[in-house]
PDB file of C-alpha atoms in Angstrom:
ATOM      1  CA  UNK A 119       5.436  11.097 -14.350  1.00  0.00           C
ATOM      2  CA  UNK A 120       4.220  14.198 -13.388  1.00  0.00           C
ATOM      3  CA  UNK A 121       2.653  14.095  -9.870  1.00  0.00           C
ATOM      4  CA  UNK A 122       1.066  17.294  -9.236  1.00  0.00           C
ATOM      5  CA  UNK A 123      -1.009  15.819  -5.902  1.00  0.00           C
ATOM      6  CA  UNK A 124       0.011  15.714  -2.359  1.00  0.00           C
ATOM      7  CA  UNK A 125      -1.245  12.989   0.506  1.00  0.00           C
ATOM      8  CA  UNK A 126      -2.926  13.905   3.413  1.00  0.00           C
ATOM      9  CA  UNK A 127       0.065  13.862   4.695  1.00  0.00           C
ATOM     10  CA  UNK A 128       2.004  16.858   5.118  1.00  0.00           C
ATOM     11  CA  UNK A 129       5.660  15.794   4.675  1.00  0.00           C
ATOM     12  CA  UNK A 130       7.848  15.521   6.981  1.00  0.00           C
ATOM     13  CA  UNK A 131      11.771  16.795   7.490  1.00  0.00           C
ATOM     14  CA  UNK A 132      14.033  13.117   7.643  1.00  0.00           C
ATOM     15  CA  UNK A 133      15.206  14.989  11.176  1.00  0.00           C
ATOM     16  CA  UNK A 134      11.529  14.616  12.258  1.00  0.00           C
ATOM     17  CA  UNK A 135      11.582  11.127  12.577  1.00  0.00           C
ATOM     18  CA  UNK A 136      11.662   9.493  15.686  1.00  0.00           C
ATOM     19  CA  UNK A 137      13.377   6.222  14.317  1.00  0.00           C
ATOM     20  CA  UNK A 138      16.156   6.478  11.323  1.00  0.00           C
ATOM     21  CA  UNK A 139      17.492   3.035   9.474  1.00  0.00           C
ATOM     22  CA  UNK A 140      19.401   2.422   6.300  1.00  0.00           C
ATOM     23  CA  UNK A 141      17.505   0.041   3.660  1.00  0.00           C
ATOM     24  CA  UNK A 142      20.209  -0.858   0.434  1.00  0.00           C
ATOM     25  CA  UNK A 143      17.682  -1.403  -2.573  1.00  0.00           C
ATOM     26  CA  UNK A 144      18.104  -4.535  -4.667  1.00  0.00           C
ATOM     27  CA  UNK A 145      17.506  -4.584  -8.916  1.00  0.00           C
ATOM     28  CA  UNK A 146      14.023  -6.471  -8.630  1.00  0.00           C
ATOM     29  CA  UNK A 147      13.145  -2.942  -7.000  1.00  0.00           C
ATOM     30  CA  UNK A 148      13.347  -1.279 -10.684  1.00  0.00           C
ATOM     31  CA  UNK A 149      10.662  -1.272 -13.164  1.00  0.00           C
ATOM     32  CA  UNK A 150      11.671  -1.389 -16.254  1.00  0.00           C
ATOM     33  CA  UNK A 151      12.545   2.781 -16.486  1.00  0.00           C
ATOM     34  CA  UNK A 152      15.302   2.039 -13.810  1.00  0.00           C
ATOM     35  CA  UNK A 153      13.072   3.657 -11.417  1.00  0.00           C
ATOM     36  CA  UNK A 154      12.082   2.782  -8.314  1.00  0.00           C
ATOM     37  CA  UNK A 155       8.879   1.025  -8.448  1.00  0.00           C
ATOM     38  CA  UNK A 156       5.612   1.668  -6.292  1.00  0.00           C
ATOM     39  CA  UNK A 157       5.253  -1.741  -5.206  1.00  0.00           C
ATOM     40  CA  UNK A 158       8.720  -2.151  -4.007  1.00  0.00           C
ATOM     41  CA  UNK A 159       8.190   1.172  -2.133  1.00  0.00           C
ATOM     42  CA  UNK A 160       5.910  -0.636   0.051  1.00  0.00           C
ATOM     43  CA  UNK A 161       8.625  -3.249   0.587  1.00  0.00           C
ATOM     44  CA  UNK A 162      11.595  -0.878   0.731  1.00  0.00           C
ATOM     45  CA  UNK A 163       8.931   0.345   3.646  1.00  0.00           C
ATOM     46  CA  UNK A 164       8.084  -2.754   5.356  1.00  0.00           C
ATOM     47  CA  UNK A 165      11.447  -3.836   7.111  1.00  0.00           C
ATOM     48  CA  UNK A 166      12.625  -0.326   8.774  1.00  0.00           C
ATOM     49  CA  UNK A 167       8.243  -0.731  10.181  1.00  0.00           C
ATOM     50  CA  UNK A 168       9.157  -4.248  11.075  1.00  0.00           C
ATOM     51  CA  UNK A 169      12.494  -3.726  13.119  1.00  0.00           C
ATOM     52  CA  UNK A 170      10.507   0.078  15.442  1.00  0.00           C
ATOM     53  CA  UNK A 171      11.101  -1.581  18.495  1.00  0.00           C
ATOM     54  CA  UNK A 172       8.573  -1.474  21.389  1.00  0.00           C
ATOM     55  CA  UNK A 173      10.154  -2.043  24.453  1.00  0.00           C
ATOM     56  CA  UNK A 174       6.930  -1.593  27.143  1.00  0.00           C
ATOM     57  CA  UNK A 175       5.183  -3.702  24.969  1.00  0.00           C
ATOM     58  CA  UNK A 176       7.622  -5.867  24.240  1.00  0.00           C
ATOM     59  CA  UNK A 177       8.378  -6.881  27.900  1.00  0.00           C
ATOM     60  CA  UNK A 178       4.528  -7.651  28.785  1.00  0.00           C
ATOM     61  CA  UNK A 179       4.441  -9.482  25.691  1.00  0.00           C
ATOM     62  CA  UNK A 180       7.796 -11.988  26.932  1.00  0.00           C
ATOM     63  CA  UNK A 181       6.684 -12.128  30.559  1.00  0.00           C
ATOM     64  CA  UNK A 182       3.354 -13.873  29.093  1.00  0.00           C
ATOM     65  CA  UNK A 183       0.882 -10.969  30.480  1.00  0.00           C
ATOM     66  CA  UNK A 184      -0.579 -10.226  27.274  1.00  0.00           C
ATOM     67  CA  UNK A 185      -1.916 -12.271  24.118  1.00  0.00           C
ATOM     68  CA  UNK A 186      -2.140 -14.019  22.803  1.00  0.00           C
ATOM     69  CA  UNK A 187      -2.953 -11.980  19.652  1.00  0.00           C
ATOM     70  CA  UNK A 188      -2.477 -11.409  16.319  1.00  0.00           C
ATOM     71  CA  UNK A 189      -0.801  -8.139  14.340  1.00  0.00           C
ATOM     72  CA  UNK A 190      -3.177  -7.294  11.534  1.00  0.00           C
ATOM     73  CA  UNK A 191      -2.157  -4.838   8.636  1.00  0.00           C
ATOM     74  CA  UNK A 192      -5.268  -3.365   7.980  1.00  0.00           C
ATOM     75  CA  UNK A 193      -4.751  -0.709   5.326  1.00  0.00           C
ATOM     76  CA  UNK A 194      -1.601   0.997   4.221  1.00  0.00           C
ATOM     77  CA  UNK A 195      -0.712   4.576   1.999  1.00  0.00           C
ATOM     78  CA  UNK A 196       2.718   4.702  -0.012  1.00  0.00           C
ATOM     79  CA  UNK A 197       3.553   7.720  -2.668  1.00  0.00           C
ATOM     80  CA  UNK A 198       5.796   8.539  -4.785  1.00  0.00           C
ATOM     81  CA  UNK A 199       7.356  11.847  -4.555  1.00  0.00           C
ATOM     82  CA  UNK A 200      10.331  11.869  -7.166  1.00  0.00           C
ATOM     83  CA  UNK A 201      11.679   9.418  -9.706  1.00  0.00           C
ATOM     84  CA  UNK A 202      14.752   7.756  -8.375  1.00  0.00           C
ATOM     85  CA  UNK A 203      16.769   4.381  -8.602  1.00  0.00           C
ATOM     86  CA  UNK A 204      20.229   2.841  -8.259  1.00  0.00           C
ATOM     87  CA  UNK A 205      20.951  -1.044  -7.454  1.00  0.00           C
ATOM     88  CA  UNK A 206      23.478  -1.494  -4.084  1.00  0.00           C
ATOM     89  CA  UNK A 207      22.406   2.414  -3.437  1.00  0.00           C
ATOM     90  CA  UNK A 208      21.428   3.109   0.400  1.00  0.00           C
ATOM     91  CA  UNK A 209      18.306   4.759   1.345  1.00  0.00           C
ATOM     92  CA  UNK A 210      17.107   6.220   4.600  1.00  0.00           C
ATOM     93  CA  UNK A 211      13.954   5.466   5.876  1.00  0.00           C
ATOM     94  CA  UNK A 212      12.064   7.435   8.885  1.00  0.00           C
ATOM     95  CA  UNK A 213       9.577   6.310  10.822  1.00  0.00           C
ATOM     96  CA  UNK A 214       7.145   7.080  13.504  1.00  0.00           C
ATOM     97  CA  UNK A 215       3.529   7.058  14.421  1.00  0.00           C
ATOM     98  CA  UNK A 216       1.210   9.295  12.914  1.00  0.00           C
ATOM     99  CA  UNK A 217      -2.198   8.101  14.559  1.00  0.00           C
ATOM    100  CA  UNK A 218      -3.322   6.137  17.649  1.00  0.00           C
ATOM    101  CA  UNK A 219      -6.904   4.296  18.465  1.00  0.00           C
ATOM    102  CA  UNK A 220      -8.287   2.439  20.012  1.00  0.00           C
ATOM    103  CA  UNK A 221      -7.307  -0.668  19.027  1.00  0.00           C
ATOM    104  CA  UNK A 222      -5.072   0.452  16.514  1.00  0.00           C
ATOM    105  CA  UNK A 223      -2.026   2.532  15.421  1.00  0.00           C
ATOM    106  CA  UNK A 224      -1.251   4.068  12.374  1.00  0.00           C
ATOM    107  CA  UNK A 225       2.932   3.672  11.092  1.00  0.00           C
ATOM    108  CA  UNK A 226       4.010   7.722   9.244  1.00  0.00           C
ATOM    109  CA  UNK A 227       7.365   7.047   7.185  1.00  0.00           C
ATOM    110  CA  UNK A 228       9.740   9.393   4.880  1.00  0.00           C
ATOM    111  CA  UNK A 229      11.926   8.172   2.352  1.00  0.00           C
ATOM    112  CA  UNK A 230      14.786  10.301   2.234  1.00  0.00           C
ATOM    113  CA  UNK A 231      17.746  10.189  -0.644  1.00  0.00           C
ATOM    114  CA  UNK A 232      20.425  12.264   0.047  1.00  0.00           C
ATOM    115  CA  UNK A 233      18.154  14.208   2.201  1.00  0.00           C
ATOM    116  CA  UNK A 234      15.742  14.853  -0.029  1.00  0.00           C
ATOM    117  CA  UNK A 235      12.394  13.397   0.585  1.00  0.00           C
ATOM    118  CA  UNK A 236      11.195  10.344  -2.955  1.00  0.00           C
ATOM    119  CA  UNK A 237       8.720   8.748  -0.792  1.00  0.00           C
ATOM    120  CA  UNK A 238       5.940   8.657   1.657  1.00  0.00           C
ATOM    121  CA  UNK A 239       4.077   5.968   3.226  1.00  0.00           C
ATOM    122  CA  UNK A 240       1.049   5.317   6.026  1.00  0.00           C
ATOM    123  CA  UNK A 241       0.536   1.814   7.585  1.00  0.00           C
ATOM    124  CA  UNK A 242      -2.252   1.248   9.852  1.00  0.00           C
ATOM    125  CA  UNK A 243      -1.681  -1.297  12.434  1.00  0.00           C
ATOM    126  CA  UNK A 244      -4.882  -3.702  14.397  1.00  0.00           C
ATOM    127  CA  UNK A 245      -4.333  -6.005  17.202  1.00  0.00           C
ATOM    128  CA  UNK A 246      -6.583  -8.481  17.255  1.00  0.00           C
ATOM    129  CA  UNK A 247      -7.780 -11.862  18.752  1.00  0.00           C
ATOM    130  CA  UNK A 248     -10.134 -14.764  17.429  1.00  0.00           C
ATOM    131  CA  UNK A 249     -13.397 -12.430  19.123  1.00  0.00           C
ATOM    132  CA  UNK A 250     -12.209  -9.547  16.611  1.00  0.00           C
ATOM    133  CA  UNK A 251     -10.314  -6.305  17.641  1.00  0.00           C
ATOM    134  CA  UNK A 252      -9.092  -5.717  20.892  1.00  0.00           C
ATOM    135  CA  UNK A 253      -7.829  -2.291  23.035  1.00  0.00           C
ATOM    136  CA  UNK A 254      -4.145  -1.382  23.267  1.00  0.00           C
ATOM    137  CA  UNK A 255      -2.362  -2.410  26.436  1.00  0.00           C
ATOM    138  CA  UNK A 256      -1.070   0.961  28.292  1.00  0.00           C
ATOM    139  CA  UNK A 257       2.282  -0.373  28.043  1.00  0.00           C
ATOM    140  CA  UNK A 258       2.068  -0.251  24.232  1.00  0.00           C
ATOM    141  CA  UNK A 259       0.340   3.375  23.879  1.00  0.00           C
ATOM    142  CA  UNK A 260       3.273   4.801  26.742  1.00  0.00           C
ATOM    143  CA  UNK A 261       5.752   3.148  23.882  1.00  0.00           C
ATOM    144  CA  UNK A 262       3.451   4.702  20.977  1.00  0.00           C
ATOM    145  CA  UNK A 263       3.091   7.938  22.039  1.00  0.00           C
ATOM    146  CA  UNK A 264       6.923   8.757  22.193  1.00  0.00           C
ATOM    147  CA  UNK A 265       7.575   7.695  18.943  1.00  0.00           C
ATOM    148  CA  UNK A 266       4.952   9.871  17.943  1.00  0.00           C
ATOM    149  CA  UNK A 267       5.049  12.282  14.697  1.00  0.00           C
ATOM    150  CA  UNK A 268       4.873  16.245  15.124  1.00  0.00           C
ATOM    151  CA  UNK A 269       1.742  17.086  14.368  1.00  0.00           C
ATOM    152  CA  UNK A 270      -0.267  13.962  13.782  1.00  0.00           C
ATOM    153  CA  UNK A 271      -2.769  12.716  15.951  1.00  0.00           C
ATOM    154  CA  UNK A 272      -6.149  11.467  15.077  1.00  0.00           C
ATOM    155  CA  UNK A 273      -7.776   9.476  12.700  1.00  0.00           C
ATOM    156  CA  UNK A 274      -5.848   8.835   8.845  1.00  0.00           C
ATOM    157  CA  UNK A 275      -7.381   7.441   6.214  1.00  0.00           C
ATOM    158  CA  UNK A 276     -11.667   7.071   6.050  1.00  0.00           C
ATOM    159  CA  UNK A 277     -12.947   3.757   5.255  1.00  0.00           C
ATOM    160  CA  UNK A 278     -13.546   2.987   1.740  1.00  0.00           C
ATOM    161  CA  UNK A 279     -17.752   3.534   1.233  1.00  0.00           C
ATOM    162  CA  UNK A 280     -19.929   0.131   1.364  1.00  0.00           C
ATOM    163  CA  UNK A 281     -20.177   0.703  -2.554  1.00  0.00           C
ATOM    164  CA  UNK A 282     -17.210  -0.647  -3.096  1.00  0.00           C
ATOM    165  CA  UNK A 283     -17.811  -3.795  -1.660  1.00  0.00           C
ATOM    166  CA  UNK A 284     -20.213  -4.859  -4.404  1.00  0.00           C
ATOM    167  CA  UNK A 285     -18.985  -5.708  -7.825  1.00  0.00           C
ATOM    168  CA  UNK A 286     -21.426  -4.694  -9.996  1.00  0.00           C
ATOM    169  CA  UNK A 287     -19.574  -1.003  -8.877  1.00  0.00           C
ATOM    170  CA  UNK A 288     -17.088  -1.762 -11.506  1.00  0.00           C
ATOM    171  CA  UNK A 289     -17.705  -1.900 -15.064  1.00  0.00           C
ATOM    172  CA  UNK A 290     -14.445  -3.231 -15.415  1.00  0.00           C
ATOM    173  CA  UNK A 291     -12.605  -6.960 -14.453  1.00  0.00           C
ATOM    174  CA  UNK A 292      -8.950  -7.941 -15.060  1.00  0.00           C
ATOM    175  CA  UNK A 293      -8.623 -11.915 -13.082  1.00  0.00           C
ATOM    176  CA  UNK A 294      -5.357 -12.428 -11.474  1.00  0.00           C
ATOM    177  CA  UNK A 295      -4.105 -15.636  -9.855  1.00  0.00           C
ATOM    178  CA  UNK A 296      -2.653 -16.500  -7.037  1.00  0.00           C
ATOM    179  CA  UNK A 297       1.180 -17.867  -6.886  1.00  0.00           C
ATOM    180  CA  UNK A 298       3.415 -19.905  -3.966  1.00  0.00           C
ATOM    181  CA  UNK A 299       5.802 -17.493  -3.805  1.00  0.00           C
ATOM    182  CA  UNK A 300       3.026 -14.844  -3.078  1.00  0.00           C
ATOM    183  CA  UNK A 301       2.829 -16.799   0.268  1.00  0.00           C
ATOM    184  CA  UNK A 302       4.164 -15.701   3.566  1.00  0.00           C
ATOM    185  CA  UNK A 303       5.079 -16.901   6.305  1.00  0.00           C
ATOM    186  CA  UNK A 304       1.103 -16.045   7.727  1.00  0.00           C
ATOM    187  CA  UNK A 305       0.042 -18.668   4.897  1.00  0.00           C
ATOM    188  CA  UNK A 306      -1.717 -16.529   3.034  1.00  0.00           C
ATOM    189  CA  UNK A 307      -1.248 -13.916   0.104  1.00  0.00           C
ATOM    190  CA  UNK A 308       1.218 -10.936   1.074  1.00  0.00           C
ATOM    191  CA  UNK A 309      -0.354  -7.246   1.121  1.00  0.00           C
ATOM    192  CA  UNK A 310       2.792  -6.195  -1.092  1.00  0.00           C
ATOM    193  CA  UNK A 311       1.677  -9.192  -3.580  1.00  0.00           C
ATOM    194  CA  UNK A 312      -1.747  -7.195  -3.217  1.00  0.00           C
ATOM    195  CA  UNK A 313      -0.801  -4.501  -4.159  1.00  0.00           C
ATOM    196  CA  UNK A 314       1.229  -6.120  -7.419  1.00  0.00           C
ATOM    197  CA  UNK A 315      -2.048  -7.251  -8.703  1.00  0.00           C
ATOM    198  CA  UNK A 316      -3.801  -4.039  -8.535  1.00  0.00           C
ATOM    199  CA  UNK A 317      -0.749  -3.030 -11.034  1.00  0.00           C
ATOM    200  CA  UNK A 318      -1.933  -5.871 -13.787  1.00  0.00           C
ATOM    201  CA  UNK A 319      -5.012  -5.025 -13.415  1.00  0.00           C
ATOM    202  CA  UNK A 320      -4.328  -1.554 -13.938  1.00  0.00           C
ATOM    203  CA  UNK A 321      -1.504  -2.578 -17.065  1.00  0.00           C
ATOM    204  CA  UNK A 322      -4.517  -4.719 -18.420  1.00  0.00           C
ATOM    205  CA  UNK A 323      -6.611  -1.159 -18.845  1.00  0.00           C
ATOM    206  CA  UNK A 324      -3.823   0.333 -19.784  1.00  0.00           C
ATOM    207  CA  UNK A 325      -2.883  -2.188 -22.801  1.00  0.00           C
ATOM    208  CA  UNK A 326      -6.598  -3.106 -24.054  1.00  0.00           C
ATOM    209  CA  UNK A 327      -6.729   0.886 -24.539  1.00  0.00           C
ATOM    210  CA  UNK A 328      -3.181   1.040 -26.308  1.00  0.00           C
ATOM    211  CA  UNK A 329      -2.800  -2.553 -28.028  1.00  0.00           C
ATOM    212  CA  UNK A 330       0.494  -4.370 -28.735  1.00  0.00           C
ATOM    213  CA  UNK A 331       1.998  -1.307 -30.205  1.00  0.00           C
ATOM    214  CA  UNK A 332       2.155  -0.035 -26.180  1.00  0.00           C
ATOM    215  CA  UNK A 333       2.608  -2.771 -24.823  1.00  0.00           C
ATOM    216  CA  UNK A 334       6.381  -2.026 -23.923  1.00  0.00           C
ATOM    217  CA  UNK A 335       5.391   1.258 -22.492  1.00  0.00           C
ATOM    218  CA  UNK A 336       3.072  -0.031 -20.094  1.00  0.00           C
ATOM    219  CA  UNK A 337       5.242   0.593 -17.126  1.00  0.00           C
ATOM    220  CA  UNK A 338       4.829   4.198 -16.983  1.00  0.00           C
ATOM    221  CA  UNK A 339       1.103   3.771 -17.351  1.00  0.00           C
ATOM    222  CA  UNK A 340       1.043   2.128 -13.409  1.00  0.00           C
ATOM    223  CA  UNK A 341       0.641   4.309 -10.100  1.00  0.00           C
ATOM    224  CA  UNK A 342       2.723   6.026  -8.361  1.00  0.00           C
ATOM    225  CA  UNK A 343       0.547   6.579  -5.436  1.00  0.00           C
ATOM    226  CA  UNK A 344      -1.547   4.023  -3.668  1.00  0.00           C
ATOM    227  CA  UNK A 345      -3.971   3.460  -0.867  1.00  0.00           C
ATOM    228  CA  UNK A 346      -5.037   0.261  -0.068  1.00  0.00           C
ATOM    229  CA  UNK A 347      -7.309  -1.603   2.579  1.00  0.00           C
ATOM    230  CA  UNK A 348      -6.713  -4.818   3.239  1.00  0.00           C
ATOM    231  CA  UNK A 349     -10.767  -6.269   4.160  1.00  0.00           C
ATOM    232  CA  UNK A 350     -10.409 -10.392   4.052  1.00  0.00           C
ATOM    233  CA  UNK A 351      -7.737 -13.128   4.108  1.00  0.00           C
ATOM    234  CA  UNK A 352      -6.344 -13.907   0.546  1.00  0.00           C
ATOM    235  CA  UNK A 353      -5.375 -17.395   0.339  1.00  0.00           C
ATOM    236  CA  UNK A 354      -3.053 -19.613  -2.467  1.00  0.00           C
ATOM    237  CA  UNK A 355      -4.020 -21.308  -4.551  1.00  0.00           C
ATOM    238  CA  UNK A 356      -6.776 -18.883  -5.782  1.00  0.00           C
ATOM    239  CA  UNK A 357      -8.259 -17.715  -8.686  1.00  0.00           C
ATOM    240  CA  UNK A 358      -9.454 -13.630  -8.547  1.00  0.00           C
ATOM    241  CA  UNK A 359     -11.167 -10.894  -9.509  1.00  0.00           C
ATOM    242  CA  UNK A 360      -9.927  -7.260  -9.748  1.00  0.00           C
ATOM    243  CA  UNK A 361     -12.293  -5.387 -10.175  1.00  0.00           C
ATOM    244  CA  UNK A 362     -11.889  -1.260 -11.980  1.00  0.00           C
ATOM    245  CA  UNK A 363     -12.872   2.207 -12.219  1.00  0.00           C
ATOM    246  CA  UNK A 364     -11.654   5.702 -13.202  1.00  0.00           C
ATOM    247  CA  UNK A 365     -13.268   7.738 -10.115  1.00  0.00           C
ATOM    248  CA  UNK A 366     -11.692  10.833 -12.212  1.00  0.00           C
ATOM    249  CA  UNK A 367      -8.498  12.290 -14.245  1.00  0.00           C
ATOM    250  CA  UNK A 368      -6.716  15.408 -16.095  1.00  0.00           C
ATOM    251  CA  UNK A 369      -4.667  15.984 -18.632  1.00  0.00           C
ATOM    252  CA  UNK A 370      -1.812  14.331 -16.701  1.00  0.00           C
ATOM    253  CA  UNK A 371      -3.719  12.306 -13.988  1.00  0.00           C
ATOM    254  CA  UNK A 372      -5.656   9.091 -13.780  1.00  0.00           C
ATOM    255  CA  UNK A 373      -7.620   8.377 -10.879  1.00  0.00           C
ATOM    256  CA  UNK A 374      -8.660   4.884 -10.693  1.00  0.00           C
ATOM    257  CA  UNK A 375     -10.928   2.876  -7.872  1.00  0.00           C
ATOM    258  CA  UNK A 376     -10.198  -1.079  -7.896  1.00  0.00           C
ATOM    259  CA  UNK A 377     -11.525  -4.039  -5.562  1.00  0.00           C
ATOM    260  CA  UNK A 378     -10.587  -6.997  -4.845  1.00  0.00           C
ATOM    261  CA  UNK A 379     -12.894 -10.372  -4.821  1.00  0.00           C
ATOM    262  CA  UNK A 380     -13.567 -14.136  -4.173  1.00  0.00           C
ATOM    263  CA  UNK A 381     -16.647 -14.642  -6.104  1.00  0.00           C
ATOM    264  CA  UNK A 382     -19.127 -11.794  -5.082  1.00  0.00           C
ATOM    265  CA  UNK A 383     -16.743 -11.210  -1.083  1.00  0.00           C
ATOM    266  CA  UNK A 384     -14.500  -8.272  -1.351  1.00  0.00           C
ATOM    267  CA  UNK A 385     -11.188  -8.806   0.039  1.00  0.00           C
ATOM    268  CA  UNK A 386     -10.107  -6.012  -0.134  1.00  0.00           C
ATOM    269  CA  UNK A 387      -9.797  -1.795  -2.049  1.00  0.00           C
ATOM    270  CA  UNK A 388      -7.581   0.548  -3.656  1.00  0.00           C
ATOM    271  CA  UNK A 389      -7.457   3.935  -4.448  1.00  0.00           C
ATOM    272  CA  UNK A 390      -4.628   4.756  -7.515  1.00  0.00           C
ATOM    273  CA  UNK A 391      -2.857   7.871  -8.924  1.00  0.00           C
ATOM    274  CA  UNK A 392      -1.058   6.677 -11.972  1.00  0.00           C
ATOM    275  CA  UNK A 393      -0.028   9.073 -14.910  1.00  0.00           C
ATOM    276  CA  UNK A 394      -2.190   9.302 -17.961  1.00  0.00           C
ATOM    277  CA  UNK A 395       0.240   9.494 -20.251  1.00  0.00           C
ATOM    278  CA  UNK A 396      -1.579   9.033 -23.780  1.00  0.00           C
ATOM    279  CA  UNK A 397      -4.905   7.816 -23.084  1.00  0.00           C
ATOM    280  CA  UNK A 398      -7.352   9.295 -24.797  1.00  0.00           C
ATOM    281  CA  UNK A 399     -10.454  10.742 -23.203  1.00  0.00           C
ATOM    282  CA  UNK A 400     -12.690   8.358 -24.508  1.00  0.00           C
ATOM    283  CA  UNK A 401     -11.460   5.891 -22.678  1.00  0.00           C
ATOM    284  CA  UNK A 402     -12.783   7.013 -19.708  1.00  0.00           C
ATOM    285  CA  UNK A 403     -16.308   7.019 -20.150  1.00  0.00           C
ATOM    286  CA  UNK A 404     -16.577   3.268 -20.730  1.00  0.00           C
ATOM    287  CA  UNK A 405     -13.521   1.285 -18.611  1.00  0.00           C
ATOM    288  CA  UNK A 406     -15.129  -2.140 -19.366  1.00  0.00           C
ATOM    289  CA  UNK A 407     -13.389  -5.313 -19.835  1.00  0.00           C
ATOM    290  CA  UNK A 408     -12.710  -8.485 -19.333  1.00  0.00           C
ATOM    291  CA  UNK A 409      -9.322 -10.178 -19.252  1.00  0.00           C
TER     292      UNK A 409
END
């Protein structure tokens, strides 16, 4: 794996994060090469983020002074900085707030093994009611400010352009099918499961180019970085199409643009960076395929 780029977020030292939690790695977190997969990173980052408490806001909601409301995850970025992985090993996750908006806020996280940064993540949350997004209450704003990371502020990730929501933008297509295990407590397909679908689409693309001889090597072609926007509800049981395009490449890295579609409706987009490996240069002239 060659990681020759950095995300928009500058890496932070472990002690820069206001909250720290330990997470134990499971066997299912490891890819066939024995390292932690990028999809598993999203799962490992989830528990410390969900477990972060906002005392003022929690009291406000407990007193019935705010709500009803929904917490919506509208975007995430997860990036592997260095290969790691061991069943039963403990990783330390630092969590703080990177950006605060009118109706949204963005977590910033770092994952450390023995004090070494091995992965980074961001996740953007929106509060909403039936009419749409709602302003963050003062109590929550105060909680968020106390957890703000050094050097943070403003908006983090640009939204994908309107062309990314059009099926014709993507020359390639891979079909995925929801499973009952993908469904979470909110009765829709979990965002981590959707991240795995993007992995499936890229694996389909690589398999088409490499053939059966390269099938066992497919995990090494999967992304080490994802930036995902969640645009609509994904339900079960359904079949969906993943549109795929190659936006750029060099001798080490391939940059993918992906879109999740239910018919003509775009329910999400993703940008990914993955190892090029032995993918030939001719592969990037036309990535059209159907699986």
